[in-house]
Amino acid sequence: MPSSACSYCDNAAIYTRDYEGASFCSRCFRHAIEERVRRTITTSQMLNYDDHVAVAVSGGKDSLTLLNLLAKLEKHFPKSRLTAISVDEGIRGYRDEALSLAKNACDKLDVEWHVVSYQELFGITIDEIARRPRDQTPCAYCGVFRRKAINRAAHMVGATKIATAHNLDDEAQTVLLNMMHGDPLRIVRSSPILRDPRARFLTRIKPLCEIPEKEIVLYAYLTGLEFQSVACPHGGEALRNDIRAFLNQMEQKHPGSKFTISRSAERLRELLATTVPVSPLNECEKCGDPTPHRICEACSMVQAIAA
Ligand code: SF4
Ligand code: ZN
Ligand code: ZN
C-alpha cells in the first residue's frame, strides 16, 4: 500500500516502489519514469544526437509509452529524427484496433508512421498460419517475422537505430526463458543494446528495459495514453506465461527480484561477449537479407509452411 505522502514533495502518494522503499505522487512518479529512461539511454550510450530512430509501435501500453518518451526527448535534439513502425501480423479484430491507436498517437505527436504487413512481406498472415498444420506455435512464427519486418521497414525509412519497448519484466522473463530452453548463449543476443559487430543489422535498443511493467501501465494511465488492452487471440507462449507468473510471485515476496535477474544477465553478457563467436553472414538465397545460414529463418519458415 502506498504511504500517505510523496517521498519527494508534499503531495499525497499514489504509488510505492517496494523495491526502493520510495513513494510517489502522480507528478513525481512520471518524472521518475522519464528520468530513469533518460538515464538508461545515457549510461548505455543508446543514442547519438543525430540518430534517426525507428520505434516499433504495436499500439500497446509499452510501445505507446516509449513513443511518447522518445518524442519528448527528441525535442532536445534538433538533428535527431523519429519514425514509428507498426507491424500488421494479420490478426483479425485485434491488430486492426491496435493500428488505429498507433496511428492516432503518431498524429498527436506529429511522428511519421509506417505500417508493414506479413501478408505483403511473407504472403501469409498469422491467422492463416494458426489454421494450418504446423510444427510450432503461431508466436514462434510471429516473433521471427516481426524481427524481419521491423528490420526491413527501418532500412526502408533510412533509420540508424531501432527502438523496441521491451520492459524490465520482458527482460527478466527472457533470461529465464533462455535458461529453460537450454540456450544460455542467447542471453548475449537479448542485450538492451545490441550492436552488430559486422554492421549488417541496425543497432537495436530497449530504453524501457529498467522499467517494471506495472509502472508502465501506471505511467500510461497517468499520462492519458489510449492503448490496447485486449490480449492477442493466439494467446502468447505458454512457457513465458508460466515464467511471468513465477516472476510476479517472486517480486511480491522478494522485491527487486526482476532487477537482480536482469543485472545478472548483464554480468553474464560481459563474460560471454568475448567467448561467443560472431558467425559470418551470407545473403539469404530467397530474400537477400543477411543471415548466418543459407536461407534466413523467416524464409525457411515460409518454405516449411508452403510445403
Ligand atoms: Fe504474435 Fe503471439 Fe504476440 Fe499474438 S501473442 S501478436 S501471435 S507473438
Ligand atoms: Zn511528489
Ligand atoms: Zn530470407
PDB file of C-alpha atoms and ligand atoms in Angstrom:
ATOM      1  CA  MET A   1       0.000   0.000   0.000  1.00  0.00           C
ATOM      2  CA  PRO A   2       1.316   3.492  -0.736  1.00  0.00           C
ATOM      3  CA  SER A   3       2.304   5.568   2.309  1.00  0.00           C
ATOM      4  CA  SER A   4       0.390   8.817   2.692  1.00  0.00           C
ATOM      5  CA  ALA A   5       2.960  11.360   1.465  1.00  0.00           C
ATOM      6  CA  CYS A   6       5.184  11.526  -1.592  1.00  0.00           C
ATOM      7  CA  SER A   7       8.859  10.993  -0.685  1.00  0.00           C
ATOM      8  CA  TYR A   8       9.833  13.962  -2.910  1.00  0.00           C
ATOM      9  CA  CYS A   9       7.180  16.642  -2.276  1.00  0.00           C
ATOM     10  CA  ASP A  10       4.173  17.422  -0.066  1.00  0.00           C
ATOM     11  CA  ASN A  11       1.557  15.835  -2.336  1.00  0.00           C
ATOM     12  CA  ALA A  12      -0.269  12.637  -1.461  1.00  0.00           C
ATOM     13  CA  ALA A  13       1.403   9.465  -2.705  1.00  0.00           C
ATOM     14  CA  ILE A  14      -0.336   7.251  -5.247  1.00  0.00           C
ATOM     15  CA  TYR A  15       2.329   4.571  -5.655  1.00  0.00           C
ATOM     16  CA  THR A  16       5.112   2.964  -3.643  1.00  0.00           C
ATOM     17  CA  ARG A  17       8.126   1.215  -5.128  1.00  0.00           C
ATOM     18  CA  ASP A  18       8.589  -1.700  -2.737  1.00  0.00           C
ATOM     19  CA  TYR A  19      11.988  -2.460  -4.268  1.00  0.00           C
ATOM     20  CA  GLU A  20      13.182   1.055  -3.408  1.00  0.00           C
ATOM     21  CA  GLY A  21      11.092   1.990  -0.378  1.00  0.00           C
ATOM     22  CA  ALA A  22      10.062   5.279  -2.027  1.00  0.00           C
ATOM     23  CA  SER A  23       6.554   6.687  -2.540  1.00  0.00           C
ATOM     24  CA  PHE A  24       5.448   8.977  -5.369  1.00  0.00           C
ATOM     25  CA  CYS A  25       2.683  11.421  -6.151  1.00  0.00           C
ATOM     26  CA  SER A  26       1.478  11.410  -9.742  1.00  0.00           C
ATOM     27  CA  ARG A  27       3.813  14.233 -10.880  1.00  0.00           C
ATOM     28  CA  CYS A  28       6.934  12.837  -9.174  1.00  0.00           C
ATOM     29  CA  PHE A  29       6.155   9.345 -10.455  1.00  0.00           C
ATOM     30  CA  ARG A  30       6.008  10.497 -14.086  1.00  0.00           C
ATOM     31  CA  HIS A  31       9.179  12.496 -13.565  1.00  0.00           C
ATOM     32  CA  ALA A  32      10.922   9.429 -12.046  1.00  0.00           C
ATOM     33  CA  ILE A  33       9.984   7.264 -15.057  1.00  0.00           C
ATOM     34  CA  GLU A  34      11.176   9.878 -17.556  1.00  0.00           C
ATOM     35  CA  GLU A  35      14.422  10.343 -15.633  1.00  0.00           C
ATOM     36  CA  ARG A  36      15.105   6.617 -15.447  1.00  0.00           C
ATOM     37  CA  VAL A  37      14.581   6.176 -19.190  1.00  0.00           C
ATOM     38  CA  ARG A  38      16.809   9.177 -19.910  1.00  0.00           C
ATOM     39  CA  ARG A  39      19.474   7.703 -17.617  1.00  0.00           C
ATOM     40  CA  THR A  40      19.250   4.259 -19.268  1.00  0.00           C
ATOM     41  CA  ILE A  41      19.730   5.865 -22.685  1.00  0.00           C
ATOM     42  CA  THR A  42      22.651   7.989 -21.498  1.00  0.00           C
ATOM     43  CA  THR A  43      24.553   5.433 -19.426  1.00  0.00           C
ATOM     44  CA  SER A  44      24.234   2.705 -22.064  1.00  0.00           C
ATOM     45  CA  GLN A  45      25.024   5.211 -24.831  1.00  0.00           C
ATOM     46  CA  MET A  46      21.964   4.049 -26.735  1.00  0.00           C
ATOM     47  CA  LEU A  47      21.537   7.169 -28.867  1.00  0.00           C
ATOM     48  CA  ASN A  48      23.597   9.755 -30.717  1.00  0.00           C
ATOM     49  CA  TYR A  49      22.419  13.351 -31.090  1.00  0.00           C
ATOM     50  CA  ASP A  50      21.714  12.828 -34.823  1.00  0.00           C
ATOM     51  CA  ASP A  51      20.155   9.358 -34.830  1.00  0.00           C
ATOM     52  CA  HIS A  52      17.105   8.545 -36.909  1.00  0.00           C
ATOM     53  CA  VAL A  53      15.247   6.153 -34.631  1.00  0.00           C
ATOM     54  CA  ALA A  54      12.683   3.700 -35.951  1.00  0.00           C
ATOM     55  CA  VAL A  55      10.464   2.939 -32.987  1.00  0.00           C
ATOM     56  CA  ALA A  56       8.363  -0.211 -33.121  1.00  0.00           C
ATOM     57  CA  VAL A  57       4.809   0.726 -32.136  1.00  0.00           C
ATOM     58  CA  SER A  58       2.272  -2.051 -31.632  1.00  0.00           C
ATOM     59  CA  GLY A  59      -0.432   0.100 -30.038  1.00  0.00           C
ATOM     60  CA  GLY A  60       0.023  -1.474 -26.598  1.00  0.00           C
ATOM     61  CA  LYS A  61       0.943   0.384 -23.403  1.00  0.00           C
ATOM     62  CA  ASP A  62       4.690  -0.271 -23.653  1.00  0.00           C
ATOM     63  CA  SER A  63       5.215   0.912 -27.205  1.00  0.00           C
ATOM     64  CA  LEU A  64       2.988   3.978 -26.847  1.00  0.00           C
ATOM     65  CA  THR A  65       4.819   4.918 -23.645  1.00  0.00           C
ATOM     66  CA  LEU A  66       8.139   4.524 -25.466  1.00  0.00           C
ATOM     67  CA  LEU A  67       6.918   6.586 -28.413  1.00  0.00           C
ATOM     68  CA  ASN A  68       5.794   9.399 -26.086  1.00  0.00           C
ATOM     69  CA  LEU A  69       9.039   9.375 -24.110  1.00  0.00           C
ATOM     70  CA  LEU A  70      11.230   9.357 -27.223  1.00  0.00           C
ATOM     71  CA  ALA A  71       9.154  12.124 -28.820  1.00  0.00           C
ATOM     72  CA  LYS A  72       9.714  14.207 -25.670  1.00  0.00           C
ATOM     73  CA  LEU A  73      13.452  13.528 -25.710  1.00  0.00           C
ATOM     74  CA  GLU A  74      13.752  14.167 -29.432  1.00  0.00           C
ATOM     75  CA  LYS A  75      12.704  17.797 -28.903  1.00  0.00           C
ATOM     76  CA  HIS A  76      16.063  18.427 -27.186  1.00  0.00           C
ATOM     77  CA  PHE A  77      17.976  17.062 -30.190  1.00  0.00           C
ATOM     78  CA  PRO A  78      17.079  19.034 -33.336  1.00  0.00           C
ATOM     79  CA  LYS A  79      19.238  16.807 -35.553  1.00  0.00           C
ATOM     80  CA  SER A  80      17.553  13.591 -34.412  1.00  0.00           C
ATOM     81  CA  ARG A  81      14.503  12.061 -36.069  1.00  0.00           C
ATOM     82  CA  LEU A  82      11.796   9.632 -35.040  1.00  0.00           C
ATOM     83  CA  THR A  83       9.717   7.340 -37.267  1.00  0.00           C
ATOM     84  CA  ALA A  84       7.119   4.907 -35.933  1.00  0.00           C
ATOM     85  CA  ILE A  85       6.895   1.432 -37.472  1.00  0.00           C
ATOM     86  CA  SER A  86       3.860  -0.772 -36.910  1.00  0.00           C
ATOM     87  CA  VAL A  87       3.601  -4.391 -37.949  1.00  0.00           C
ATOM     88  CA  ASP A  88       0.319  -5.810 -39.204  1.00  0.00           C
ATOM     89  CA  GLU A  89       0.525  -9.533 -38.444  1.00  0.00           C
ATOM     90  CA  GLY A  90      -2.932 -10.154 -39.884  1.00  0.00           C
ATOM     91  CA  ILE A  91      -4.803 -10.938 -36.664  1.00  0.00           C
ATOM     92  CA  ARG A  92      -8.461 -10.099 -37.210  1.00  0.00           C
ATOM     93  CA  GLY A  93     -10.236  -7.982 -34.618  1.00  0.00           C
ATOM     94  CA  TYR A  94      -7.025  -7.483 -32.643  1.00  0.00           C
ATOM     95  CA  ARG A  95      -4.389  -5.792 -34.754  1.00  0.00           C
ATOM     96  CA  ASP A  96      -6.894  -3.503 -36.525  1.00  0.00           C
ATOM     97  CA  GLU A  97      -7.749  -1.726 -33.260  1.00  0.00           C
ATOM     98  CA  ALA A  98      -4.085  -1.504 -32.219  1.00  0.00           C
ATOM     99  CA  LEU A  99      -3.103   0.008 -35.571  1.00  0.00           C
ATOM    100  CA  SER A 100      -5.677   2.736 -35.268  1.00  0.00           C
ATOM    101  CA  LEU A 101      -4.447   3.547 -31.729  1.00  0.00           C
ATOM    102  CA  ALA A 102      -0.864   3.682 -33.038  1.00  0.00           C
ATOM    103  CA  LYS A 103      -1.906   5.981 -35.862  1.00  0.00           C
ATOM    104  CA  ASN A 104      -3.787   8.345 -33.509  1.00  0.00           C
ATOM    105  CA  ALA A 105      -0.770   8.550 -31.192  1.00  0.00           C
ATOM    106  CA  CYS A 106       1.562   9.349 -34.113  1.00  0.00           C
ATOM    107  CA  ASP A 107      -0.832  12.018 -35.436  1.00  0.00           C
ATOM    108  CA  LYS A 108      -0.984  13.611 -31.990  1.00  0.00           C
ATOM    109  CA  LEU A 109       2.805  13.649 -31.621  1.00  0.00           C
ATOM    110  CA  ASP A 110       3.407  14.578 -35.254  1.00  0.00           C
ATOM    111  CA  VAL A 111       5.559  11.490 -35.791  1.00  0.00           C
ATOM    112  CA  GLU A 112       5.764   9.849 -39.237  1.00  0.00           C
ATOM    113  CA  TRP A 113       4.080   6.426 -39.251  1.00  0.00           C
ATOM    114  CA  HIS A 114       4.731   3.372 -41.447  1.00  0.00           C
ATOM    115  CA  VAL A 115       2.945   0.031 -41.500  1.00  0.00           C
ATOM    116  CA  VAL A 116       4.436  -3.177 -42.815  1.00  0.00           C
ATOM    117  CA  SER A 117       2.374  -6.362 -43.097  1.00  0.00           C
ATOM    118  CA  TYR A 118       3.166 -10.079 -43.004  1.00  0.00           C
ATOM    119  CA  GLN A 119       0.809 -10.518 -45.938  1.00  0.00           C
ATOM    120  CA  GLU A 120       2.886  -8.231 -48.167  1.00  0.00           C
ATOM    121  CA  LEU A 121       6.275  -9.465 -46.885  1.00  0.00           C
ATOM    122  CA  PHE A 122       5.658 -13.190 -46.440  1.00  0.00           C
ATOM    123  CA  GLY A 123       2.432 -13.784 -48.360  1.00  0.00           C
ATOM    124  CA  ILE A 124       0.661 -15.146 -45.297  1.00  0.00           C
ATOM    125  CA  THR A 125      -0.982 -13.831 -42.111  1.00  0.00           C
ATOM    126  CA  ILE A 126      -0.689 -15.163 -38.560  1.00  0.00           C
ATOM    127  CA  ASP A 127      -4.413 -16.072 -38.621  1.00  0.00           C
ATOM    128  CA  GLU A 128      -3.751 -18.267 -41.675  1.00  0.00           C
ATOM    129  CA  ILE A 129      -0.685 -19.852 -40.047  1.00  0.00           C
ATOM    130  CA  ALA A 130      -2.755 -20.623 -36.936  1.00  0.00           C
ATOM    131  CA  ARG A 131      -5.280 -22.528 -39.090  1.00  0.00           C
ATOM    132  CA  ARG A 132      -2.641 -24.700 -40.819  1.00  0.00           C
ATOM    133  CA  PRO A 133      -0.884 -27.832 -39.585  1.00  0.00           C
ATOM    134  CA  ARG A 134       2.471 -26.641 -38.234  1.00  0.00           C
ATOM    135  CA  ASP A 135       5.396 -27.645 -36.021  1.00  0.00           C
ATOM    136  CA  GLN A 136       5.449 -24.563 -33.831  1.00  0.00           C
ATOM    137  CA  THR A 137       3.076 -22.118 -32.106  1.00  0.00           C
ATOM    138  CA  PRO A 138       1.873 -19.038 -34.079  1.00  0.00           C
ATOM    139  CA  CYS A 139       4.025 -16.941 -31.708  1.00  0.00           C
ATOM    140  CA  ALA A 140       7.208 -18.709 -32.851  1.00  0.00           C
ATOM    141  CA  TYR A 141       6.489 -17.620 -36.456  1.00  0.00           C
ATOM    142  CA  CYS A 142       5.274 -14.224 -35.352  1.00  0.00           C
ATOM    143  CA  GLY A 143       8.459 -13.431 -33.403  1.00  0.00           C
ATOM    144  CA  VAL A 144      10.774 -14.285 -36.325  1.00  0.00           C
ATOM    145  CA  PHE A 145       8.585 -12.463 -38.861  1.00  0.00           C
ATOM    146  CA  ARG A 146       8.311  -9.380 -36.638  1.00  0.00           C
ATOM    147  CA  ARG A 147      12.078  -9.015 -36.292  1.00  0.00           C
ATOM    148  CA  LYS A 148      12.467  -9.198 -40.038  1.00  0.00           C
ATOM    149  CA  ALA A 149       9.522  -6.887 -40.768  1.00  0.00           C
ATOM    150  CA  ILE A 150      10.832  -4.197 -38.400  1.00  0.00           C
ATOM    151  CA  ASN A 151      14.346  -4.504 -39.850  1.00  0.00           C
ATOM    152  CA  ARG A 152      13.026  -4.148 -43.394  1.00  0.00           C
ATOM    153  CA  ALA A 153      10.854  -1.141 -42.527  1.00  0.00           C
ATOM    154  CA  ALA A 154      13.661   0.541 -40.576  1.00  0.00           C
ATOM    155  CA  HIS A 155      16.023   0.169 -43.558  1.00  0.00           C
ATOM    156  CA  MET A 156      13.308   1.436 -45.888  1.00  0.00           C
ATOM    157  CA  VAL A 157      12.839   4.688 -43.937  1.00  0.00           C
ATOM    158  CA  GLY A 158      16.607   5.192 -43.596  1.00  0.00           C
ATOM    159  CA  ALA A 159      16.747   4.725 -39.817  1.00  0.00           C
ATOM    160  CA  THR A 160      20.058   4.404 -37.974  1.00  0.00           C
ATOM    161  CA  LYS A 161      18.666   2.604 -34.881  1.00  0.00           C
ATOM    162  CA  ILE A 162      15.660   0.504 -33.949  1.00  0.00           C
ATOM    163  CA  ALA A 163      13.987   1.078 -30.564  1.00  0.00           C
ATOM    164  CA  THR A 164      11.696  -1.567 -29.096  1.00  0.00           C
ATOM    165  CA  ALA A 165       9.554  -1.302 -25.966  1.00  0.00           C
ATOM    166  CA  HIS A 166      10.759  -4.337 -24.000  1.00  0.00           C
ATOM    167  CA  ASN A 167      10.371  -3.590 -20.297  1.00  0.00           C
ATOM    168  CA  LEU A 168      12.099  -4.997 -17.189  1.00  0.00           C
ATOM    169  CA  ASP A 169       9.588  -7.862 -16.926  1.00  0.00           C
ATOM    170  CA  ASP A 170      10.203  -8.872 -20.553  1.00  0.00           C
ATOM    171  CA  GLU A 171      13.955  -8.791 -19.938  1.00  0.00           C
ATOM    172  CA  ALA A 172      13.833 -10.934 -16.781  1.00  0.00           C
ATOM    173  CA  GLN A 173      11.402 -13.384 -18.461  1.00  0.00           C
ATOM    174  CA  THR A 174      13.681 -13.725 -21.484  1.00  0.00           C
ATOM    175  CA  VAL A 175      16.693 -14.536 -19.294  1.00  0.00           C
ATOM    176  CA  LEU A 176      14.814 -17.379 -17.579  1.00  0.00           C
ATOM    177  CA  LEU A 177      13.223 -18.497 -20.852  1.00  0.00           C
ATOM    178  CA  ASN A 178      16.653 -18.869 -22.456  1.00  0.00           C
ATOM    179  CA  MET A 179      17.777 -20.940 -19.462  1.00  0.00           C
ATOM    180  CA  MET A 180      14.654 -23.125 -19.711  1.00  0.00           C
ATOM    181  CA  HIS A 181      15.306 -23.643 -23.425  1.00  0.00           C
ATOM    182  CA  GLY A 182      18.858 -24.725 -22.536  1.00  0.00           C
ATOM    183  CA  ASP A 183      20.263 -21.878 -24.613  1.00  0.00           C
ATOM    184  CA  PRO A 184      22.070 -19.528 -22.197  1.00  0.00           C
ATOM    185  CA  LEU A 185      24.218 -18.108 -25.034  1.00  0.00           C
ATOM    186  CA  ARG A 186      21.092 -16.424 -26.403  1.00  0.00           C
ATOM    187  CA  ILE A 187      21.301 -14.111 -23.381  1.00  0.00           C
ATOM    188  CA  VAL A 188      24.094 -12.309 -25.251  1.00  0.00           C
ATOM    189  CA  ARG A 189      21.745 -11.644 -28.160  1.00  0.00           C
ATOM    190  CA  SER A 190      18.978 -10.208 -25.981  1.00  0.00           C
ATOM    191  CA  SER A 191      21.066  -7.323 -24.651  1.00  0.00           C
ATOM    192  CA  PRO A 192      19.266  -3.950 -24.100  1.00  0.00           C
ATOM    193  CA  ILE A 193      21.649  -2.537 -26.672  1.00  0.00           C
ATOM    194  CA  LEU A 194      22.529  -4.903 -29.470  1.00  0.00           C
ATOM    195  CA  ARG A 195      25.215  -3.760 -31.902  1.00  0.00           C
ATOM    196  CA  ASP A 196      26.118  -5.985 -34.812  1.00  0.00           C
ATOM    197  CA  PRO A 197      29.934  -6.201 -34.933  1.00  0.00           C
ATOM    198  CA  ARG A 198      29.577  -6.970 -38.677  1.00  0.00           C
ATOM    199  CA  ALA A 199      27.493  -3.769 -39.099  1.00  0.00           C
ATOM    200  CA  ARG A 200      24.937  -5.578 -41.270  1.00  0.00           C
ATOM    201  CA  PHE A 201      21.980  -5.249 -38.897  1.00  0.00           C
ATOM    202  CA  LEU A 202      20.849  -1.950 -37.388  1.00  0.00           C
ATOM    203  CA  THR A 203      21.618  -1.431 -33.704  1.00  0.00           C
ATOM    204  CA  ARG A 204      18.608  -2.293 -31.535  1.00  0.00           C
ATOM    205  CA  ILE A 205      17.927  -0.509 -28.264  1.00  0.00           C
ATOM    206  CA  LYS A 206      15.459  -1.097 -25.419  1.00  0.00           C
ATOM    207  CA  PRO A 207      15.122   2.192 -23.491  1.00  0.00           C
ATOM    208  CA  LEU A 208      12.382   0.787 -21.176  1.00  0.00           C
ATOM    209  CA  CYS A 209      14.493  -2.165 -20.017  1.00  0.00           C
ATOM    210  CA  GLU A 210      14.704  -0.803 -16.455  1.00  0.00           C
ATOM    211  CA  ILE A 211      11.003  -0.003 -16.043  1.00  0.00           C
ATOM    212  CA  PRO A 212       8.790  -2.684 -14.463  1.00  0.00           C
ATOM    213  CA  GLU A 213       5.669  -3.489 -16.463  1.00  0.00           C
ATOM    214  CA  LYS A 214       3.252  -2.327 -13.784  1.00  0.00           C
ATOM    215  CA  GLU A 215       4.972   1.078 -13.706  1.00  0.00           C
ATOM    216  CA  ILE A 216       4.491   1.396 -17.456  1.00  0.00           C
ATOM    217  CA  VAL A 217       0.777   0.677 -17.042  1.00  0.00           C
ATOM    218  CA  LEU A 218       0.572   3.374 -14.353  1.00  0.00           C
ATOM    219  CA  TYR A 219       2.600   5.862 -16.409  1.00  0.00           C
ATOM    220  CA  ALA A 220       0.421   5.269 -19.478  1.00  0.00           C
ATOM    221  CA  TYR A 221      -2.716   5.721 -17.386  1.00  0.00           C
ATOM    222  CA  LEU A 222      -1.464   8.910 -15.645  1.00  0.00           C
ATOM    223  CA  THR A 223      -0.348  10.361 -18.980  1.00  0.00           C
ATOM    224  CA  GLY A 224      -3.742   9.670 -20.525  1.00  0.00           C
ATOM    225  CA  LEU A 225      -2.395   7.367 -23.231  1.00  0.00           C
ATOM    226  CA  GLU A 226      -5.011   5.376 -25.092  1.00  0.00           C
ATOM    227  CA  PHE A 227      -3.655   1.871 -25.547  1.00  0.00           C
ATOM    228  CA  GLN A 228      -4.926  -1.550 -26.498  1.00  0.00           C
ATOM    229  CA  SER A 229      -5.695  -3.705 -23.505  1.00  0.00           C
ATOM    230  CA  VAL A 230      -7.202  -6.853 -25.046  1.00  0.00           C
ATOM    231  CA  ALA A 231      -4.848  -9.796 -25.470  1.00  0.00           C
ATOM    232  CA  CYS A 232      -3.933 -11.450 -28.766  1.00  0.00           C
ATOM    233  CA  PRO A 233      -6.331 -14.348 -29.527  1.00  0.00           C
ATOM    234  CA  HIS A 234      -3.356 -16.597 -30.284  1.00  0.00           C
ATOM    235  CA  GLY A 235      -2.507 -16.476 -26.641  1.00  0.00           C
ATOM    236  CA  GLY A 236       1.248 -15.973 -26.243  1.00  0.00           C
ATOM    237  CA  GLU A 237       3.845 -18.584 -25.365  1.00  0.00           C
ATOM    238  CA  ALA A 238       2.773 -20.982 -22.600  1.00  0.00           C
ATOM    239  CA  LEU A 239       6.244 -21.209 -21.039  1.00  0.00           C
ATOM    240  CA  ARG A 240       6.672 -17.423 -20.996  1.00  0.00           C
ATOM    241  CA  ASN A 241       3.257 -17.076 -19.344  1.00  0.00           C
ATOM    242  CA  ASP A 242       4.318 -19.514 -16.597  1.00  0.00           C
ATOM    243  CA  ILE A 243       7.613 -17.667 -16.103  1.00  0.00           C
ATOM    244  CA  ARG A 244       5.715 -14.360 -15.917  1.00  0.00           C
ATOM    245  CA  ALA A 245       3.500 -15.729 -13.113  1.00  0.00           C
ATOM    246  CA  PHE A 246       6.536 -17.146 -11.279  1.00  0.00           C
ATOM    247  CA  LEU A 247       8.462 -13.863 -11.504  1.00  0.00           C
ATOM    248  CA  ASN A 248       5.485 -11.840 -10.272  1.00  0.00           C
ATOM    249  CA  GLN A 249       5.247 -14.140  -7.274  1.00  0.00           C
ATOM    250  CA  MET A 250       8.980 -13.776  -6.593  1.00  0.00           C
ATOM    251  CA  GLU A 251       8.784  -9.999  -6.923  1.00  0.00           C
ATOM    252  CA  GLN A 252       5.968  -9.860  -4.393  1.00  0.00           C
ATOM    253  CA  LYS A 253       7.873 -11.990  -1.884  1.00  0.00           C
ATOM    254  CA  HIS A 254      11.313 -10.568  -2.653  1.00  0.00           C
ATOM    255  CA  PRO A 255      11.027  -7.040  -4.095  1.00  0.00           C
ATOM    256  CA  GLY A 256      13.762  -6.289  -6.606  1.00  0.00           C
ATOM    257  CA  SER A 257      13.992  -9.882  -7.968  1.00  0.00           C
ATOM    258  CA  LYS A 258      13.367  -8.786 -11.565  1.00  0.00           C
ATOM    259  CA  PHE A 259      16.149  -6.190 -11.357  1.00  0.00           C
ATOM    260  CA  THR A 260      18.510  -8.787  -9.860  1.00  0.00           C
ATOM    261  CA  ILE A 261      17.859 -11.258 -12.700  1.00  0.00           C
ATOM    262  CA  SER A 262      18.258  -8.582 -15.346  1.00  0.00           C
ATOM    263  CA  ARG A 263      21.532  -7.334 -13.795  1.00  0.00           C
ATOM    264  CA  SER A 264      22.858 -10.890 -13.509  1.00  0.00           C
ATOM    265  CA  ALA A 265      22.255 -11.248 -17.247  1.00  0.00           C
ATOM    266  CA  GLU A 266      24.200  -8.030 -17.820  1.00  0.00           C
ATOM    267  CA  ARG A 267      27.197  -9.504 -15.963  1.00  0.00           C
ATOM    268  CA  LEU A 268      26.883 -12.783 -17.862  1.00  0.00           C
ATOM    269  CA  ARG A 269      26.903 -10.848 -21.144  1.00  0.00           C
ATOM    270  CA  GLU A 270      30.152  -9.142 -20.190  1.00  0.00           C
ATOM    271  CA  LEU A 271      31.716 -12.541 -19.554  1.00  0.00           C
ATOM    272  CA  LEU A 272      30.211 -14.299 -22.565  1.00  0.00           C
ATOM    273  CA  ALA A 273      30.782 -11.487 -25.063  1.00  0.00           C
ATOM    274  CA  THR A 274      34.418 -12.474 -25.536  1.00  0.00           C
ATOM    275  CA  THR A 275      33.723 -16.207 -25.816  1.00  0.00           C
ATOM    276  CA  VAL A 276      30.657 -16.316 -28.101  1.00  0.00           C
ATOM    277  CA  PRO A 277      31.914 -16.450 -31.700  1.00  0.00           C
ATOM    278  CA  VAL A 278      30.475 -13.984 -34.229  1.00  0.00           C
ATOM    279  CA  SER A 279      29.235 -16.036 -37.173  1.00  0.00           C
ATOM    280  CA  PRO A 280      29.986 -14.768 -40.679  1.00  0.00           C
ATOM    281  CA  LEU A 281      26.943 -13.667 -42.684  1.00  0.00           C
ATOM    282  CA  ASN A 282      25.723 -14.817 -46.079  1.00  0.00           C
ATOM    283  CA  GLU A 283      22.989 -13.385 -48.237  1.00  0.00           C
ATOM    284  CA  CYS A 284      19.750 -15.328 -47.917  1.00  0.00           C
ATOM    285  CA  GLU A 285      19.183 -17.226 -51.176  1.00  0.00           C
ATOM    286  CA  LYS A 286      15.499 -16.309 -51.102  1.00  0.00           C
ATOM    287  CA  CYS A 287      15.315 -12.695 -49.948  1.00  0.00           C
ATOM    288  CA  GLY A 288      18.911 -11.433 -49.950  1.00  0.00           C
ATOM    289  CA  ASP A 289      18.849 -10.374 -46.286  1.00  0.00           C
ATOM    290  CA  PRO A 290      21.935 -11.116 -44.166  1.00  0.00           C
ATOM    291  CA  THR A 291      21.831 -14.487 -42.405  1.00  0.00           C
ATOM    292  CA  PRO A 292      24.386 -16.858 -40.858  1.00  0.00           C
ATOM    293  CA  HIS A 293      22.664 -19.681 -42.813  1.00  0.00           C
ATOM    294  CA  ARG A 294      21.999 -20.347 -46.483  1.00  0.00           C
ATOM    295  CA  ILE A 295      18.369 -19.299 -46.107  1.00  0.00           C
ATOM    296  CA  CYS A 296      17.229 -16.926 -43.372  1.00  0.00           C
ATOM    297  CA  GLU A 297      14.943 -18.143 -40.581  1.00  0.00           C
ATOM    298  CA  ALA A 298      11.866 -16.277 -41.865  1.00  0.00           C
ATOM    299  CA  CYS A 299      12.254 -17.662 -45.425  1.00  0.00           C
ATOM    300  CA  SER A 300      12.803 -21.184 -44.044  1.00  0.00           C
ATOM    301  CA  MET A 301       9.573 -20.862 -42.080  1.00  0.00           C
ATOM    302  CA  VAL A 302       7.637 -19.598 -45.120  1.00  0.00           C
ATOM    303  CA  GLN A 303       9.038 -22.521 -47.147  1.00  0.00           C
ATOM    304  CA  ALA A 304       8.083 -25.062 -44.498  1.00  0.00           C
ATOM    305  CA  ILE A 305       4.514 -23.716 -44.279  1.00  0.00           C
ATOM    306  CA  ALA A 306       4.105 -23.810 -48.069  1.00  0.00           C
ATOM    307  CA  ALA A 307       5.472 -27.381 -48.344  1.00  0.00           C
TER     308      ALA A 307
HETATM  309 FE1  SF4 B   1       2.139 -12.645 -32.419  1.00  0.00          FE
HETATM  310 FE2  SF4 B   1       1.931 -14.439 -30.403  1.00  0.00          FE
HETATM  311 FE3  SF4 B   1       2.146 -11.819 -29.868  1.00  0.00          FE
HETATM  312 FE4  SF4 B   1      -0.104 -12.797 -30.939  1.00  0.00          FE
HETATM  313  S1  SF4 B   1       0.724 -13.296 -28.882  1.00  0.00           S
HETATM  314  S2  SF4 B   1       0.973 -10.915 -31.585  1.00  0.00           S
HETATM  315  S3  SF4 B   1       0.717 -14.381 -32.286  1.00  0.00           S
HETATM  316  S4  SF4 B   1       3.702 -13.117 -30.830  1.00  0.00           S
HETATM  317 ZN    ZN B   2       5.693  14.314  -5.329  1.00  0.00          ZN
HETATM  318 ZN    ZN B   3      15.351 -14.762 -46.461  1.00  0.00          ZN
END
